[in-house]
Amino acid sequence: MGALDLTTHPGHLARRLQQAHYLLWNTMVSEEITSPQFAVLNALVAEPGLDQRTVGERVGLDRSTIAEVISRLGRRGLLDKVRDPQDGRRSLLRLTDDGLRTHRKLTVRTARMNQVFLAPLSAAEQEQFLDLIRRVSDAAESLRNPTERLVPHD
């Protein structure tokens, strides 16, 4: 059996796309705040006072990853944790003034980066591309839950 044409393999292309995004993010947006960290800041701008688990669900990060992201953002002084008055075991998250400023600054940079990232596509193609990868990403989310397997094992 000969070599595979990996340009027809979505996982290979997704990895290359992720590498390109990572490079653009670090050069155009921030070397300090990662894309997942920005997603958390963004979620808390949209819905201040969410708990850690819910933020993780909103941005598609697993429990251990969201815990680490929240911890780093807290150490940087970008978010605060306050005890939930209804449930003392739970902490609610809010951005600090620094967190809000950082989000605002990175939002502008992110918009510029996305223009560069999607520049090879026309406006209509960009819309279609985002729709397609969103659909594949949404379907892939269900693969995390073993009771909802989409593909039978051979």
C-alpha positions as MATLAB code, in Angstrom:
seq = 'MGALDLTTHPGHLARRLQQAHYLLWNTMVSEEITSPQFAVLNALVAEPGLDQRTVGERVGLDRSTIAEVISRLGRRGLLDKVRDPQDGRRSLLRLTDDGLRTHRKLTVRTARMNQVFLAPLSAAEQEQFLDLIRRVSDAAESLRNPTERLVPHD';
ca = [
       0.000    0.000    0.000;
       1.377    3.413   -1.004;
       1.475    6.683    0.848;
      -1.811    8.401    1.626;
      -2.704   11.808    0.221;
      -3.071   13.628    3.529;
      -4.560   16.691    1.813;
      -7.775   14.639    1.712;
      -7.677   13.912    5.455;
      -9.645   16.410    7.566;
      -7.573   15.785   10.709;
      -4.333   16.593    8.877;
      -5.857   19.757    7.411;
      -7.323   20.750   10.795;
      -3.871   20.405   12.387;
      -2.290   22.572    9.652;
      -5.076   25.124   10.068;
      -4.515   25.146   13.840;
      -0.767   25.685   13.321;
      -1.462   28.647   11.023;
      -3.927   30.083   13.539;
      -1.444   29.670   16.397;
       1.273   31.475   14.428;
      -1.048   34.340   13.469;
      -2.409   34.588   17.025;
       1.086   34.895   18.504;
       2.259   37.459   15.961;
      -0.908   39.556   15.566;
      -2.927   39.185   18.774;
      -0.910   38.240   21.858;
       2.064   36.223   23.029;
       0.766   36.373   26.621;
      -2.948   35.584   26.287;
      -3.744   32.381   24.402;
      -6.743   31.905   22.146;
      -8.517   29.688   24.751;
      -7.818   32.313   27.436;
      -9.306   34.981   25.179;
     -12.369   32.751   24.641;
     -12.876   32.662   28.430;
     -12.526   36.448   28.708;
     -15.030   36.783   25.868;
     -17.513   34.401   27.514;
     -17.344   36.429   30.732;
     -17.889   39.694   28.856;
     -21.013   38.139   27.328;
     -22.220   36.576   30.609;
     -20.527   37.926   33.758;
     -20.935   35.739   36.828;
     -20.803   32.316   35.196;
     -19.312   29.421   37.128;
     -16.200   27.608   35.893;
     -18.025   24.543   34.536;
     -20.435   26.665   32.491;
     -17.616   28.802   31.072;
     -15.855   25.591   30.022;
     -18.994   24.392   28.262;
     -19.468   27.763   26.520;
     -15.949   27.756   25.078;
     -15.548   24.003   24.498;
     -12.821   23.279   27.050;
     -12.692   20.153   29.239;
     -12.687   20.370   33.040;
      -8.934   20.196   33.611;
      -8.148   22.673   30.814;
     -10.736   25.225   31.947;
      -9.425   24.959   35.529;
      -5.890   25.764   34.331;
      -7.075   28.644   32.092;
      -9.128   30.174   34.944;
      -6.159   29.809   37.299;
      -3.782   31.576   34.872;
      -6.236   34.406   34.202;
      -6.746   34.815   37.947;
      -2.984   34.956   38.601;
      -2.693   37.624   35.908;
      -5.367   39.673   37.676;
      -7.779   39.475   34.736;
     -10.639   37.780   36.585;
     -11.998   37.450   40.094;
     -13.733   34.509   41.746;
     -16.525   35.186   44.216;
     -18.458   32.584   46.210;
     -21.953   31.934   44.883;
     -24.364   33.198   47.561;
     -26.819   30.414   46.592;
     -24.198   27.621   46.643;
     -21.057   28.128   48.724;
     -19.235   25.283   46.944;
     -19.365   27.176   43.668;
     -17.392   30.222   42.541;
     -18.719   32.798   40.116;
     -16.316   34.486   37.723;
     -16.112   38.141   36.722;
     -13.521   40.065   34.767;
     -11.530   42.718   36.575;
     -11.068   46.160   35.022;
      -7.744   44.864   33.658;
      -9.565   41.860   32.220;
     -12.104   44.094   30.492;
      -9.328   46.316   29.075;
      -7.396   43.269   27.862;
     -10.521   41.851   26.207;
     -11.225   45.151   24.456;
      -7.651   45.441   23.140;
      -7.510   41.813   21.958;
     -10.934   41.999   20.292;
      -9.598   44.589   17.839;
      -6.466   42.545   17.167;
      -8.490   39.339   16.756;
     -10.667   40.970   14.097;
      -7.525   41.983   12.147;
      -6.032   38.514   12.520;
      -9.230   36.883   11.246;
      -9.122   39.082    8.147;
      -5.597   37.856    7.405;
      -6.464   34.241    8.276;
      -9.463   34.170    5.932;
      -7.991   36.415    3.203;
      -7.629   33.567    0.655;
     -11.450   33.250    0.598;
     -14.101   35.558   -0.823;
     -16.710   36.951    1.601;
     -19.217   34.271    0.493;
     -16.584   31.536    0.848;
     -15.638   32.803    4.318;
     -19.267   32.530    5.411;
     -19.556   29.025    3.928;
     -16.213   27.934    5.425;
     -17.209   29.104    8.909;
     -20.591   27.402    8.590;
     -18.975   24.111    7.542;
     -16.306   24.015   10.237;
     -18.886   25.052   12.845;
     -21.110   22.113   11.796;
     -18.228   19.638   11.917;
     -17.047   21.056   15.276;
     -20.553   20.874   16.749;
     -20.938   17.260   15.599;
     -17.493   16.405   16.987;
     -18.547   17.696   20.427;
     -20.900   14.744   20.752;
     -17.928   12.392   20.292;
     -16.723   13.436   23.764;
     -19.775   11.758   25.260;
     -19.314    7.980   24.783;
     -23.079    7.373   24.961;
     -23.589    9.458   21.817;
     -21.148    7.780   19.427;
     -21.763    8.907   15.842;
     -19.587    6.292   14.177;
     -19.749    2.573   14.958;
     -16.449    0.811   15.683;
     -15.194   -1.769   13.165;
];
